Short mmCIF file of C-alpha atoms in Angstrom, two decimals:
data_model
loop_
_atom_site.label_atom_id
_atom_site.label_comp_id
_atom_site.label_asym_id
_atom_site.label_seq_id
_atom_site.Cartn_x
_atom_site.Cartn_y
_atom_site.Cartn_z
CA MET A 18 -9.94 2.38 -12.72
CA GLU A 19 -9.84 3.96 -9.27
CA ARG A 20 -7.57 2.56 -6.61
CA ILE A 21 -8.18 3.17 -2.91
CA ALA A 22 -5.52 3.05 -0.20
CA ALA A 23 -7.27 2.85 3.17
CA VAL A 24 -5.73 3.01 6.61
CA LEU A 25 -7.34 0.58 9.05
CA VAL A 26 -7.48 2.20 12.49
CA THR A 27 -8.49 0.12 15.52
CA SER A 28 -7.91 0.50 19.24
CA ALA A 29 -5.36 -2.33 19.06
CA ALA A 30 -2.74 0.23 18.00
CA GLU A 31 -2.78 1.62 21.53
CA ARG A 32 -1.06 -1.52 22.84
CA ALA A 33 2.36 -0.43 21.56
CA ALA A 34 2.32 2.87 23.48
CA PRO A 35 5.47 3.05 25.65
CA PRO A 36 5.28 3.93 29.34
CA GLY A 37 4.59 7.60 29.91
CA VAL A 38 2.87 8.13 26.53
CA ASP A 39 -0.91 8.48 26.41
CA ALA A 40 -2.30 5.50 24.51
CA ARG A 41 -4.87 7.51 22.51
CA ASP A 42 -2.29 10.14 21.56
CA PHE A 43 -0.01 7.33 20.42
CA LEU A 44 -2.74 5.72 18.31
CA THR A 45 -3.55 9.07 16.72
CA ALA A 46 0.10 9.74 15.87
CA LEU A 47 0.52 6.30 14.28
CA ALA A 48 -2.70 6.64 12.32
CA GLU A 49 -1.85 10.13 11.07
CA ASP A 50 1.62 9.10 9.91
CA THR A 51 0.23 6.05 8.11
CA TYR A 52 -2.49 8.20 6.56
CA GLU A 53 0.13 10.66 5.29
CA ILE A 54 1.83 7.75 3.51
CA VAL A 55 -1.31 6.71 1.60
CA ALA A 56 -2.41 10.30 0.98
CA GLY A 57 0.91 11.01 -0.69
CA LEU A 58 0.70 8.17 -3.21
CA ASP A 59 0.27 8.96 -6.89
CA LEU A 60 -2.79 7.64 -8.76
CA VAL A 61 -4.36 6.40 -5.52
CA SER A 62 -7.22 7.88 -3.49
CA PRO A 63 -6.82 7.82 0.31
CA ALA A 64 -9.45 6.67 2.79
CA VAL A 65 -9.68 5.68 6.44
CA VAL A 66 -11.59 2.70 7.81
CA THR A 67 -11.95 2.90 11.56
CA THR A 68 -13.48 1.42 14.67
CA VAL A 69 -12.24 4.43 16.70
CA PRO A 70 -14.49 7.50 17.04
CA GLY A 71 -13.09 10.92 16.19
CA ILE A 72 -10.27 9.72 13.96
CA GLU A 73 -11.42 11.95 11.09
CA GLU A 74 -9.33 14.74 12.66
CA ILE A 75 -6.19 13.25 11.09
CA THR A 76 -7.45 13.43 7.50
CA TRP A 77 -7.40 16.01 4.76
CA PRO A 78 -10.75 17.51 3.68
CA GLY A 79 -12.68 15.21 1.36
CA THR A 80 -11.09 11.98 2.55
CA PRO A 81 -13.73 9.26 3.14
CA VAL A 82 -13.76 8.11 6.77
CA LEU A 83 -15.68 4.84 7.02
CA THR A 84 -16.78 3.39 10.35
CA VAL A 85 -16.95 -0.36 10.88
CA PRO A 86 -17.84 -2.40 13.98
CA GLU A 87 -15.17 -3.48 16.46
CA LEU A 88 -14.57 -6.90 14.92
CA ALA A 89 -11.55 -9.18 14.82
CA GLY A 90 -9.68 -11.38 12.35
CA GLY A 91 -11.12 -12.06 8.96
CA ALA A 92 -14.47 -10.52 9.92
CA LEU A 93 -12.79 -7.13 10.37
CA VAL A 94 -10.96 -7.37 7.04
CA ARG A 95 -14.14 -8.36 5.22
CA ALA A 96 -16.11 -5.55 6.88
CA ALA A 97 -13.41 -3.02 5.93
CA PHE A 98 -13.34 -4.02 2.27
CA ALA A 99 -17.15 -4.13 2.17
CA ALA A 100 -17.30 -0.60 3.59
CA ILE A 101 -14.91 0.60 0.89
CA ALA A 102 -16.87 -1.09 -1.89
CA ASP A 103 -20.20 0.28 -0.59
CA ALA A 104 -19.00 3.86 -0.07
CA LEU A 105 -16.77 4.03 -3.16
CA PRO A 106 -18.44 1.90 -5.85
CA GLN A 107 -16.17 3.35 -8.53
CA ALA A 108 -13.15 1.66 -6.94
CA ALA A 109 -11.84 -1.44 -8.70
CA GLU A 110 -8.98 -2.20 -6.31
CA ALA A 111 -8.18 -1.33 -2.72
CA VAL A 112 -5.41 -1.86 -0.21
CA LEU A 113 -5.99 -1.99 3.53
CA VAL A 114 -2.97 -0.73 5.50
CA SER A 115 -2.67 -1.34 9.23
CA ALA A 116 -2.37 1.97 11.10
CA ASP A 117 0.52 0.66 13.20
CA ALA A 118 3.00 0.92 10.30
CA PRO A 119 3.86 4.65 10.38
CA ASP A 120 7.14 4.27 8.48
CA LEU A 121 5.92 1.94 5.72
CA PRO A 122 7.54 2.89 2.39
CA GLY A 123 4.88 3.87 -0.13
CA LEU A 124 6.76 1.81 -2.72
CA LEU A 125 5.59 -1.38 -0.98
CA ILE A 126 1.96 -0.35 -1.40
CA GLY A 127 2.60 0.24 -5.09
CA LYS A 128 4.02 -3.27 -5.41
CA LEU A 129 0.81 -4.71 -3.93
CA PHE A 130 -1.30 -2.94 -6.54
CA ARG A 131 0.98 -4.13 -9.34
CA ALA A 132 0.60 -7.71 -8.13
CA LEU A 133 -3.17 -7.44 -8.58
CA GLY A 134 -2.58 -7.52 -12.32
CA ARG A 135 -2.14 -11.28 -12.00
CA SER A 136 -3.70 -12.09 -8.61
CA GLN A 137 -6.94 -11.40 -6.74
CA ILE A 138 -5.19 -10.62 -3.45
CA SER A 139 -1.68 -9.46 -2.59
CA VAL A 140 -0.15 -9.29 0.88
CA CYS A 141 2.67 -7.33 2.50
CA PRO A 142 3.72 -9.74 5.26
CA ALA A 143 4.54 -8.42 8.73
CA ASP A 144 7.65 -9.34 10.66
CA GLY A 145 6.60 -11.90 13.25
CA GLY A 146 3.51 -12.98 11.32
CA GLY A 147 0.34 -11.42 10.02
CA ALA A 148 0.14 -8.68 7.41
CA VAL A 149 1.04 -5.01 7.25
CA ALA A 150 -1.27 -4.53 4.27
CA VAL A 151 -3.68 -6.53 2.14
CA ALA A 152 -4.68 -5.46 -1.37
CA ALA A 153 -7.55 -6.94 -3.36
CA ARG A 154 -9.66 -6.54 -6.42
CA LEU A 155 -13.17 -5.49 -5.47
CA PRO A 156 -15.49 -6.93 -4.42
CA TYR A 157 -13.37 -8.72 -1.84
CA PRO A 158 -13.35 -12.46 -2.59
CA GLU A 159 -15.83 -14.50 -0.55
CA TRP A 160 -13.29 -17.28 -0.01
CA ALA A 161 -10.82 -14.98 1.76
CA GLY A 162 -11.36 -15.40 5.50
CA ALA A 163 -7.97 -14.71 7.11
CA GLY A 164 -7.29 -11.69 9.29
CA MET A 165 -4.34 -9.32 9.28
CA ASP A 166 -3.21 -10.59 12.69
CA ASP A 167 -3.33 -14.27 11.70
CA ARG A 168 0.32 -15.34 11.89
CA GLU A 169 -0.03 -17.58 8.83
CA ILE A 170 -2.24 -15.27 6.78
CA VAL A 171 -0.61 -16.09 3.45
CA PRO A 172 -0.84 -19.91 3.81
CA LEU A 173 -4.42 -19.54 5.07
CA LEU A 174 -5.42 -17.42 2.08
CA ARG A 175 -3.67 -19.72 -0.38
CA ALA A 176 -5.31 -22.79 1.13
CA ALA A 177 -8.73 -21.21 0.57
CA ALA A 178 -7.97 -19.70 -2.84
CA PRO A 179 -9.39 -21.21 -6.03
CA GLY A 180 -6.01 -21.28 -7.79
CA PRO A 181 -2.26 -21.28 -7.04
CA ARG A 182 -1.63 -17.78 -8.37
CA THR A 183 -4.62 -16.15 -6.73
CA VAL A 184 -2.67 -14.81 -3.72
CA ALA A 185 0.59 -12.90 -4.25
CA THR A 186 3.05 -11.53 -1.72
CA GLY A 187 5.26 -8.48 -1.80
CA PRO A 188 8.25 -7.51 0.35
CA GLY A 189 7.55 -7.55 4.08
CA TRP A 190 7.72 -4.78 6.69
CA HIS A 191 7.17 -4.32 10.41
CA ARG A 192 4.28 -3.24 12.59
CA LEU A 193 4.28 -1.69 16.05
CA ARG A 194 2.24 -4.16 18.08
CA GLU A 195 3.95 -3.86 21.48
CA PRO A 196 6.30 -1.30 23.06
CA GLY A 197 9.38 -3.36 22.20
CA ASP A 198 8.60 -2.97 18.50
CA LEU A 199 9.46 0.73 18.65
CA ARG A 200 13.10 -0.27 18.17
CA LEU A 201 12.19 -1.20 14.59
CA LEU A 202 11.56 2.43 13.62
CA ASP A 203 14.47 3.75 11.56
CA PRO A 204 15.32 7.36 12.51
CA GLY A 205 17.05 7.70 9.14
CA LEU A 206 13.82 7.17 7.20
CA GLU A 207 11.77 10.17 6.14
CA GLY A 208 8.24 10.41 7.46
CA TRP A 209 6.58 9.16 10.67
CA ASP A 210 6.90 12.74 11.96
CA ASN A 211 3.99 12.65 14.42
CA THR A 212 5.19 9.42 16.00
CA ARG A 213 8.74 10.75 16.12
CA VAL A 214 7.70 13.96 17.89
CA LEU A 215 5.52 12.10 20.40
CA LEU A 216 8.26 9.64 21.30
CA SER A 217 10.94 12.30 21.55
CA GLY A 218 8.77 14.41 23.84
#
């Protein structure tokens, strides 16, 4: 059973760029750090799902880079999972990780996959609402219509789910959605090297 960990890269990540930092450079640094997290996981194959041209430069050779339209909300999530299922039909499970979480501990992604043993979908909630990551058995369930930026994503998914244990949650984390969120980055954590260098420069 192959598992895919895909970084979802959209232009929205540029919004957290602090003054004086080029927005595209900032997006690229975030995406590369988040990609390094998923690429370093054991027993998981990395991928990138993107609406941003040229993002393949951050990946290792052989990593699938899947392009989806510039959509929003649940339509973007559905398109991303559909792209994974179409391009990688051998995959049984996948997790979609927002690119604006460059310091996300890989352990939290592992917990999402473990939760799929009893649920169809598992969610890593984001501080302030929405999701940092969404994992699902493939194909992605037709009833799941919530987006990663929906503040009440877990209640929305559970309201639509066919059973009470269909949607699981793991520990939460933070995303960088505006410049003020940069204070959430922990300099004591390993990783997020590209973001760290860009911000320190």
